[in-house]
Short mmCIF file of C-alpha atoms and ligand atoms in Angstrom, two decimals:
data_model
loop_
_atom_site.label_atom_id
_atom_site.label_comp_id
_atom_site.label_asym_id
_atom_site.label_seq_id
_atom_site.Cartn_x
_atom_site.Cartn_y
_atom_site.Cartn_z
CA UNK A 1 46.71 58.64 18.42
CA UNK A 2 45.71 60.10 21.66
CA UNK A 3 47.13 60.16 24.65
CA UNK A 4 45.30 59.35 28.02
CA UNK A 5 46.15 62.19 29.64
CA UNK A 6 46.82 61.38 34.19
CA UNK A 7 43.55 62.76 35.38
CA UNK A 8 44.92 66.01 37.85
CA UNK A 9 45.73 65.11 40.71
CA UNK A 10 43.21 65.84 43.68
CA UNK A 11 45.63 67.39 45.73
CA UNK A 12 45.71 70.08 43.13
CA UNK A 13 41.84 70.45 42.02
CA UNK A 14 41.15 70.39 45.98
CA UNK A 15 43.59 72.76 46.08
CA UNK A 16 41.82 75.68 44.12
CA UNK A 17 39.13 75.53 46.07
CA UNK A 18 41.27 75.53 49.15
CA UNK A 19 43.06 78.23 47.90
CA UNK A 20 39.99 80.79 46.53
CA UNK A 21 38.23 80.17 50.44
CA UNK A 22 41.41 81.21 52.70
CA UNK A 23 41.99 84.25 50.05
CA UNK A 24 38.10 85.30 50.75
CA UNK A 25 38.17 84.93 54.45
CA UNK A 26 41.61 86.15 55.18
CA UNK A 27 40.60 90.50 55.68
CA UNK A 28 42.81 92.51 53.42
CA UNK A 29 44.12 95.84 54.93
CA UNK A 30 43.70 97.84 51.77
CA UNK A 31 47.20 99.78 51.63
CA UNK A 32 46.48 102.66 49.32
CA UNK A 33 42.99 104.46 48.93
CA UNK A 34 40.83 107.66 47.93
CA UNK A 35 38.59 106.85 50.72
CA UNK A 36 37.47 109.36 53.24
CA UNK A 37 35.39 108.28 56.89
CA UNK A 38 31.80 109.74 56.77
CA UNK A 39 32.98 112.57 59.10
CA UNK A 40 35.04 113.82 56.32
CA UNK A 41 31.39 115.05 54.97
CA UNK A 42 31.54 115.67 51.09
CA UNK A 43 35.03 114.29 50.61
CA UNK A 44 33.29 110.83 51.87
CA UNK A 45 31.66 109.25 48.68
CA UNK A 46 29.48 106.60 48.04
CA UNK A 47 26.31 105.26 45.81
CA UNK A 48 24.91 104.63 42.57
CA UNK A 49 25.27 108.55 41.19
CA UNK A 50 29.34 108.58 42.89
CA UNK A 51 29.97 105.38 41.48
CA UNK A 52 28.34 105.39 37.73
CA UNK A 53 30.16 108.79 37.85
CA UNK A 54 33.65 107.39 38.96
CA UNK A 55 36.73 109.50 36.37
CA UNK A 56 37.39 105.83 34.86
CA UNK A 57 33.76 105.04 33.46
CA UNK A 58 33.74 108.29 32.09
CA UNK A 59 36.46 108.41 29.98
CA UNK A 60 35.35 105.37 28.35
CA UNK A 61 31.95 107.51 28.41
CA UNK A 62 33.08 109.47 25.93
CA UNK A 63 34.00 107.00 23.56
CA UNK A 64 30.97 106.28 22.80
CA UNK A 65 28.62 108.53 24.13
CA UNK A 66 28.22 111.32 20.88
CA UNK A 67 28.82 114.51 24.22
CA UNK A 68 31.90 116.72 24.28
CA UNK A 69 32.95 117.19 27.71
CA UNK A 70 32.24 120.98 27.61
CA UNK A 71 28.74 119.13 27.50
CA UNK A 72 29.03 116.44 29.84
CA UNK A 73 30.71 118.84 32.70
CA UNK A 74 27.54 121.31 32.15
CA UNK A 75 24.87 119.01 33.46
CA UNK A 76 23.97 117.74 37.02
CA UNK A 77 25.73 114.86 38.73
CA UNK A 78 22.51 113.16 38.09
CA UNK A 79 22.46 114.18 34.42
CA UNK A 80 26.34 112.81 34.37
CA UNK A 81 25.28 108.68 35.50
CA UNK A 82 22.05 108.66 33.38
CA UNK A 83 24.50 109.16 30.65
CA UNK A 84 27.36 107.41 31.07
CA UNK A 85 24.54 104.18 32.10
CA UNK A 86 22.91 105.01 29.04
CA UNK A 87 26.32 105.30 27.35
CA UNK A 88 27.71 101.84 28.35
CA UNK A 89 25.57 99.82 30.46
CA UNK A 90 22.33 100.50 28.37
CA UNK A 91 23.43 100.83 24.06
CA UNK A 92 26.37 99.01 24.91
CA UNK A 93 27.32 95.76 27.11
CA UNK A 94 29.41 96.16 30.92
CA UNK A 95 32.13 94.58 29.22
CA UNK A 96 35.13 96.89 31.27
CA UNK A 97 36.38 96.28 34.32
CA UNK A 98 35.43 99.53 35.49
CA UNK A 99 32.28 98.58 34.35
CA UNK A 100 31.88 95.28 35.36
CA UNK A 101 32.89 97.05 39.09
CA UNK A 102 28.89 98.81 39.09
CA UNK A 103 27.65 95.27 37.32
CA UNK A 104 29.26 93.40 40.86
CA UNK A 105 28.31 96.06 43.21
CA UNK A 106 24.47 96.75 42.12
CA UNK A 107 24.14 92.65 42.24
CA UNK A 108 26.14 91.90 45.51
CA UNK A 109 23.47 94.52 46.40
CA UNK A 110 20.60 91.82 45.48
CA UNK A 111 19.78 95.15 42.76
CA UNK A 112 19.13 93.70 39.20
CA UNK A 113 21.50 95.35 36.80
CA UNK A 114 20.40 94.88 33.84
CA UNK A 115 17.77 97.44 34.04
CA UNK A 116 17.21 100.79 31.83
CA UNK A 117 18.11 103.31 35.05
CA UNK A 118 19.07 103.97 37.98
CA UNK A 119 15.54 104.78 39.48
CA UNK A 120 15.76 101.59 41.21
CA UNK A 121 19.34 101.62 42.70
CA UNK A 122 18.76 105.51 44.42
CA UNK A 123 16.33 104.53 46.18
CA UNK A 124 18.43 102.03 47.84
CA UNK A 125 20.88 104.23 48.69
CA UNK A 126 18.74 106.76 49.19
CA UNK A 127 17.65 104.42 52.44
CA UNK A 128 20.75 103.50 53.68
CA UNK A 129 23.17 105.43 56.40
CA UNK A 130 26.74 106.77 55.99
CA UNK A 131 27.81 104.75 58.87
CA UNK A 132 25.60 101.91 58.45
CA UNK A 133 26.78 101.47 54.82
CA UNK A 134 30.76 101.64 55.28
CA UNK A 135 30.94 98.60 57.82
CA UNK A 136 27.74 96.45 55.79
CA UNK A 137 30.61 97.41 53.19
CA UNK A 138 34.30 96.96 54.61
CA UNK A 139 32.17 92.98 56.23
CA UNK A 140 31.50 92.96 52.37
CA UNK A 141 34.43 93.65 50.81
CA UNK A 142 36.30 91.52 54.10
CA UNK A 143 38.38 94.26 54.39
CA UNK A 144 39.76 95.00 58.14
CA UNK A 145 41.56 98.83 57.41
CA UNK A 146 41.91 101.19 54.88
CA UNK A 147 44.74 103.87 54.04
CA UNK A 148 43.88 106.83 53.07
CA UNK A 149 45.23 109.66 50.31
CA UNK A 150 45.33 112.99 52.61
CA UNK A 151 46.36 115.87 50.76
CA UNK A 152 48.05 118.57 52.90
CA UNK A 153 48.42 121.29 50.64
CA UNK A 154 44.49 120.28 49.66
CA UNK A 155 42.54 123.75 52.00
CA UNK A 156 39.28 122.05 52.34
CA UNK A 157 40.72 118.67 53.95
CA UNK A 158 43.60 120.59 55.55
CA UNK A 159 41.18 122.02 57.07
CA UNK A 160 39.17 119.59 58.39
CA UNK A 161 42.70 118.29 59.79
CA UNK A 162 43.35 121.49 61.31
CA UNK A 163 39.24 121.59 63.34
CA UNK A 164 39.97 118.17 65.00
CA UNK A 165 37.71 115.91 63.11
CA UNK A 166 36.85 112.60 64.34
CA UNK A 167 38.85 109.86 61.62
CA UNK A 168 37.18 106.06 62.23
CA UNK A 169 39.46 103.47 63.96
CA UNK A 170 38.82 101.74 60.30
CA UNK A 171 40.26 104.53 58.24
CA UNK A 172 44.70 105.68 58.54
CA UNK A 173 46.92 108.67 56.98
CA UNK A 174 48.47 109.25 55.08
CA UNK A 175 50.55 111.87 54.17
CA UNK A 176 50.64 112.56 50.69
CA UNK A 177 52.11 115.69 49.06
CA UNK A 178 52.30 115.39 45.78
CA UNK A 179 52.83 119.40 45.17
CA UNK A 180 55.83 119.75 47.29
CA UNK A 181 58.03 117.26 45.23
CA UNK A 182 56.60 118.27 41.83
CA UNK A 183 54.81 121.33 41.97
CA UNK A 184 58.16 123.61 44.48
CA UNK A 185 56.54 126.95 42.70
CA UNK A 186 52.91 126.71 44.06
CA UNK A 187 54.14 123.92 47.32
CA UNK A 188 56.78 126.93 48.64
CA UNK A 189 54.11 129.79 48.80
CA UNK A 190 51.51 127.43 49.99
CA UNK A 191 54.53 126.90 52.99
CA UNK A 192 54.61 130.70 53.61
CA UNK A 193 51.17 131.39 53.49
CA UNK A 194 50.40 128.74 56.65
CA UNK A 195 53.33 130.61 58.54
CA UNK A 196 56.65 128.16 57.06
CA UNK A 197 59.03 130.92 55.42
CA UNK A 198 60.04 129.11 52.07
CA UNK A 199 61.94 130.93 49.01
CA UNK A 200 62.24 129.54 45.72
CA UNK A 201 65.75 128.93 46.21
CA UNK A 202 66.11 125.23 48.47
CA UNK A 203 68.69 126.39 51.27
CA UNK A 204 68.82 125.79 53.87
CA UNK A 205 66.37 128.33 56.26
CA UNK A 206 63.90 126.86 53.24
CA UNK A 207 65.07 123.22 54.27
CA UNK A 208 63.78 123.64 57.76
CA UNK A 209 60.56 125.57 57.08
CA UNK A 210 59.50 122.11 54.81
CA UNK A 211 61.19 119.93 57.46
CA UNK A 212 58.57 121.46 60.33
CA UNK A 213 55.69 121.77 58.66
CA UNK A 214 56.19 117.94 57.72
CA UNK A 215 56.62 117.57 61.15
CA UNK A 216 53.56 119.07 62.18
CA UNK A 217 51.14 117.62 59.86
CA UNK A 218 53.03 114.15 61.22
CA UNK A 219 52.24 114.98 64.61
CA UNK A 220 48.34 115.87 63.63
CA UNK A 221 47.39 112.70 61.99
CA UNK A 222 49.96 110.14 62.51
CA UNK A 223 49.93 108.96 59.11
CA UNK A 224 51.16 105.62 58.49
CA UNK A 225 53.56 106.71 55.86
CA UNK A 226 54.41 109.23 53.46
CA UNK A 227 53.60 109.17 50.05
CA UNK A 228 53.72 111.12 46.39
CA UNK A 229 53.05 110.56 42.85
CA UNK A 230 54.89 111.37 40.50
CA UNK A 231 56.26 111.64 36.67
CA UNK A 232 57.78 108.87 34.41
CA UNK A 233 59.98 110.96 34.19
CA UNK A 234 61.13 110.97 37.58
CA UNK A 235 65.43 111.12 38.44
CA UNK A 236 67.65 110.43 41.02
CA UNK A 237 70.71 111.70 41.92
CA UNK A 238 69.22 115.16 39.86
CA UNK A 239 69.80 118.06 40.42
CA UNK A 240 66.09 119.44 41.17
CA UNK A 241 64.28 121.01 43.94
CA UNK A 242 62.66 117.21 44.13
CA UNK A 243 65.66 115.67 44.29
CA UNK A 244 66.78 118.11 46.65
CA UNK A 245 63.53 117.88 48.42
CA UNK A 246 63.35 114.19 48.77
CA UNK A 247 66.56 113.43 50.01
CA UNK A 248 67.37 116.53 52.34
CA UNK A 249 63.13 117.11 53.82
CA UNK A 250 60.69 113.98 52.66
CA UNK A 251 63.58 110.87 53.61
CA UNK A 252 64.60 112.44 56.45
CA UNK A 253 61.87 113.35 58.05
CA UNK A 254 60.31 109.55 56.98
CA UNK A 255 63.65 108.85 59.16
CA UNK A 256 62.95 110.88 61.98
CA UNK A 257 59.15 109.06 62.48
CA UNK A 258 60.51 106.23 61.22
CA UNK A 259 57.48 106.09 58.29
CA UNK A 260 58.05 104.42 55.11
CA UNK A 261 58.17 106.70 51.55
CA UNK A 262 54.96 105.35 48.90
CA UNK A 263 56.54 106.14 46.08
CA UNK A 264 53.51 105.94 43.20
CA UNK A 265 55.40 106.88 39.73
CA UNK A 266 54.98 106.61 36.15
CA UNK A 267 52.11 109.15 35.78
CA UNK A 268 51.47 111.57 33.25
CA UNK A 269 49.26 113.89 34.35
CA UNK A 270 46.48 115.54 32.45
CA UNK A 271 47.39 114.71 28.96
CA UNK A 272 43.70 115.38 28.12
CA UNK A 273 42.93 118.02 30.39
CA UNK A 274 39.33 118.74 28.87
CA UNK A 275 38.54 114.53 30.78
CA UNK A 276 39.78 116.48 34.06
CA UNK A 277 40.96 113.25 37.19
CA UNK A 278 40.07 111.66 33.72
CA UNK A 279 42.37 112.48 31.28
CA UNK A 280 46.27 111.28 33.35
CA UNK A 281 48.23 108.95 31.31
CA UNK A 282 50.97 106.90 32.15
CA UNK A 283 54.12 106.61 31.04
CA UNK A 284 57.65 103.51 31.53
CA UNK A 285 59.89 105.27 34.86
CA UNK A 286 63.63 104.48 35.31
CA UNK A 287 63.42 101.45 37.50
CA UNK A 288 67.09 101.69 37.89
CA UNK A 289 66.37 105.34 40.10
CA UNK A 290 64.79 103.29 42.93
CA UNK A 291 67.41 101.40 43.20
CA UNK A 292 69.94 103.95 43.98
CA UNK A 293 67.17 105.73 46.35
CA UNK A 294 67.06 101.94 48.06
CA UNK A 295 70.38 102.41 48.20
CA UNK A 296 71.65 105.26 48.42
CA UNK A 297 68.99 105.99 51.92
CA UNK A 298 69.28 102.01 53.45
CA UNK A 299 68.16 103.16 56.74
CA UNK A 300 64.23 103.83 54.60
CA UNK A 301 61.83 102.22 53.80
CA UNK A 302 60.20 102.48 50.62
CA UNK A 303 56.23 101.31 49.14
CA UNK A 304 56.54 101.17 45.38
CA UNK A 305 54.04 101.02 42.61
CA UNK A 306 54.45 101.67 39.26
CA UNK A 307 51.69 102.19 35.86
CA UNK A 308 53.13 101.10 33.55
CA UNK A 309 53.11 96.94 32.69
CA UNK A 310 56.89 97.44 31.88
CA UNK A 311 58.39 97.82 35.07
CA UNK A 312 56.61 96.01 36.48
CA UNK A 313 59.80 92.50 35.93
CA UNK A 314 62.44 95.57 36.62
CA UNK A 315 60.93 96.65 40.31
CA UNK A 316 60.10 92.09 40.94
CA UNK A 317 63.88 91.80 40.51
CA UNK A 318 64.95 95.63 42.37
CA UNK A 319 62.99 94.03 44.97
CA UNK A 320 65.27 91.33 45.06
CA UNK A 321 67.61 93.45 45.73
CA UNK A 322 67.53 95.54 48.68
CA UNK A 323 64.53 94.12 51.36
CA UNK A 324 64.08 98.00 52.48
CA UNK A 325 61.94 97.93 48.40
CA UNK A 326 58.36 96.97 48.72
CA UNK A 327 56.11 96.43 45.73
CA UNK A 328 53.45 96.82 46.09
CA UNK A 329 49.56 96.62 44.41
CA UNK A 330 48.26 97.08 40.12
CA UNK A 331 47.84 100.37 41.02
CA UNK A 332 44.96 102.34 38.05
CA UNK A 333 45.35 100.67 34.20
CA UNK A 334 46.20 97.85 35.18
CA UNK A 335 44.28 96.64 37.35
CA UNK A 336 42.69 94.22 34.87
CA UNK A 337 42.30 91.12 34.93
CA UNK A 338 45.04 90.66 32.28
CA UNK A 339 47.98 92.87 33.94
CA UNK A 340 46.82 91.52 37.60
CA UNK A 341 47.43 88.44 36.50
CA UNK A 342 50.96 88.62 35.21
CA UNK A 343 51.88 90.77 37.48
CA UNK A 344 51.00 88.21 40.21
CA UNK A 345 52.52 85.22 38.37
CA UNK A 346 55.73 87.26 37.86
CA UNK A 347 55.81 88.79 42.02
CA UNK A 348 55.22 84.73 43.23
CA UNK A 349 57.93 83.67 41.10
CA UNK A 350 60.75 86.68 41.59
CA UNK A 351 59.43 87.47 45.42
CA UNK A 352 58.09 84.81 47.32
CA UNK A 353 55.02 85.81 49.23
CA UNK A 354 57.69 88.99 50.10
CA UNK A 355 55.40 91.66 48.19
CA UNK A 356 52.19 93.15 48.57
CA UNK A 357 49.74 92.06 45.60
CA UNK A 358 46.83 94.39 45.35
CA UNK A 359 45.26 97.63 46.90
CA UNK A 360 42.02 99.14 45.68
CA UNK A 361 42.82 103.22 44.82
CA UNK A 362 39.09 103.10 45.80
CA UNK A 363 37.47 107.17 45.54
CA UNK A 364 34.30 105.51 46.12
CA UNK A 365 32.65 103.34 48.80
CA UNK A 366 31.09 101.15 47.17
CA UNK A 367 33.80 100.21 44.58
CA UNK A 368 35.24 98.04 48.22
CA UNK A 369 33.18 95.47 47.02
CA UNK A 370 34.45 94.90 43.57
CA UNK A 371 38.21 95.46 43.28
CA UNK A 372 38.34 93.03 46.34
CA UNK A 373 36.32 90.52 44.29
CA UNK A 374 37.62 90.41 41.18
CA UNK A 375 41.40 91.05 42.89
CA UNK A 376 41.13 87.94 45.24
CA UNK A 377 39.59 86.04 42.49
CA UNK A 378 43.19 86.70 40.39
CA UNK A 379 45.43 86.60 42.85
CA UNK A 380 43.63 83.56 44.33
CA UNK A 381 43.69 81.80 40.21
CA UNK A 382 47.90 83.00 40.58
CA UNK A 383 48.88 81.31 43.80
CA UNK A 384 46.95 78.35 42.93
CA UNK A 385 49.07 77.83 40.09
CA UNK A 386 52.00 78.46 41.59
CA UNK A 387 51.20 75.51 44.57
CA UNK A 388 49.60 73.39 42.14
CA UNK A 389 53.64 73.15 40.31
CA UNK A 390 54.77 73.49 44.12
CA UNK A 391 53.00 70.39 44.87
CA UNK A 392 53.81 69.06 41.79
CA UNK A 393 57.97 69.56 42.42
CA UNK A 394 57.49 66.96 45.44
CA UNK A 395 56.43 69.47 48.13
CA UNK A 396 53.66 68.38 50.83
CA UNK A 397 51.85 71.79 50.82
CA UNK A 398 48.77 72.47 53.74
CA UNK A 399 46.16 74.77 54.38
CA UNK A 400 48.41 76.47 57.23
CA UNK A 401 51.15 76.95 55.01
CA UNK A 402 48.10 78.35 52.58
CA UNK A 403 46.67 80.64 55.26
CA UNK A 404 49.86 82.17 56.48
CA UNK A 405 51.23 83.18 53.11
CA UNK A 406 48.04 84.96 52.40
CA UNK A 407 48.00 86.76 55.88
CA UNK A 408 51.95 87.78 54.67
CA UNK A 409 50.27 89.00 51.66
CA UNK A 410 46.71 90.77 52.44
CA UNK A 411 48.18 91.80 56.38
CA UNK A 412 51.55 91.89 57.83
CA UNK A 413 54.12 92.59 54.71
CA UNK A 414 52.65 96.60 55.20
CA UNK A 415 52.39 95.77 59.26
CA UNK A 416 55.71 94.72 59.49
CA UNK A 417 56.47 97.40 57.05
CA UNK A 418 54.58 100.74 58.51
CA UNK A 419 55.15 99.05 62.28
CA UNK A 420 52.12 97.74 62.91
CA UNK A 421 51.47 94.68 65.40
CA UNK A 422 50.74 91.46 63.87
CA UNK A 423 47.26 90.89 61.92
CA UNK A 424 45.16 88.92 64.85
CA UNK A 425 41.98 87.06 64.13
CA UNK A 426 38.91 87.84 65.48
CA UNK A 427 38.97 83.86 66.07
CA UNK A 428 42.12 84.43 67.64
CA UNK A 429 41.78 87.23 69.30
CA UNK A 430 38.84 85.70 71.47
CA UNK A 431 40.34 83.24 72.65
CA UNK A 432 42.21 84.98 74.01
O1 HDL B 1 47.94 109.73 41.91
C1 HDL B 1 46.72 108.26 42.72
O2 HDL B 1 46.74 108.09 44.11
C2 HDL B 1 46.38 107.52 42.09
O3 HDL B 1 45.24 106.77 42.57
C3 HDL B 1 44.80 108.63 40.80
O4 HDL B 1 44.21 109.16 42.30
C4 HDL B 1 44.07 108.44 39.75
O5 HDL B 1 42.92 109.52 38.99
C5 HDL B 1 43.23 107.38 40.16
O6 HDL B 1 41.97 107.39 40.72
N1 HDL B 1 43.74 105.43 40.10
O7 HDL B 1 42.39 104.39 40.00
ZN1 ZN B 2 45.13 106.36 43.84
#
């Protein structure tokens, strides 16, 4: 006998529409990207040939194209884009997240994605200027600010900073320091070459040099936080150069400038070097390391993103134990519908709205359009489900509450951690 199900309550049906419009209408602070302002010249990537040459798509191309990495790397970027387009978008259906992203960007600019080549798209992007394109993309993606990844060990980028290259007001710096913590032999030679005498043995004079190096870069860049990506084997406490530099150099400098420290944990670099940027993989890390750092350094604040799906629930529980720990984003191989949904659901269940749901990790400016469209849809669906359960439990939910929650997750959880003033919408600012 079929049971007549009660029709969904109006509130719940209306709820999804209300949540989706608030999530899409609330500007987001994109706290981790690889974007650069137009003044950073060749570092500032945008347009169809960069977009199609995203390393995620390169990895997928090698699975379906009869071409070796050597042959691929031997042709021009335009020829590489043509190979990728023919392989992933013409000969096969672009159903992967990275492929769908390109489709979304093209259709968002009114370009037909169902085309046999990139001729039209190239014409469209060639007619755009960098500055005009940046403001157009940030408006379409409803991104209020982007945080860059500024590698102080990169010779090209550090030179641009040493020349006081102007930075677009919506682009914020981050002091990224992977060689310092992951490759001390290289890092101490770079420090010494740049006048910060540092030896292989991390003695007190070397510690002082490394602090001075970071001090000078903090004062030059005015970063919102300091950052590193770390392998799954990352340990603390540990008798290693990394642990010594982290606890005696990096965390003290963070404290002296009241800067959060961002740890992106779980990357296994270059498991297939032939793929270059596309050659990295992941591994399960020890979440207890994060807990011990939060416990032993209560004056430091930690932004943490972990790369393994299996670390996500553990990270939520760790964040329940330490309020100086802010989980953020669904990083890299986690940034797709099935896993963003799972992670956002468990974060809402365990942390309420006290987390940062997403960052784009965009490398090419145009990616902001699809990464934030897709993530907003997934986050809105998770949020609507959480609210529907709350309403069923008897809560009277208002749209003001939804707006407050979304603004907290998209803006103020980070702003508070980074010591920035709370977000003020354009309407509020104009009403002042
Ligand atoms: O280390 C990082 O910041 C990673 O995000 C890498 O840049 C990675 O290649 C990437 O782009 N992931 O999305
Ligand atoms: Zn990144």
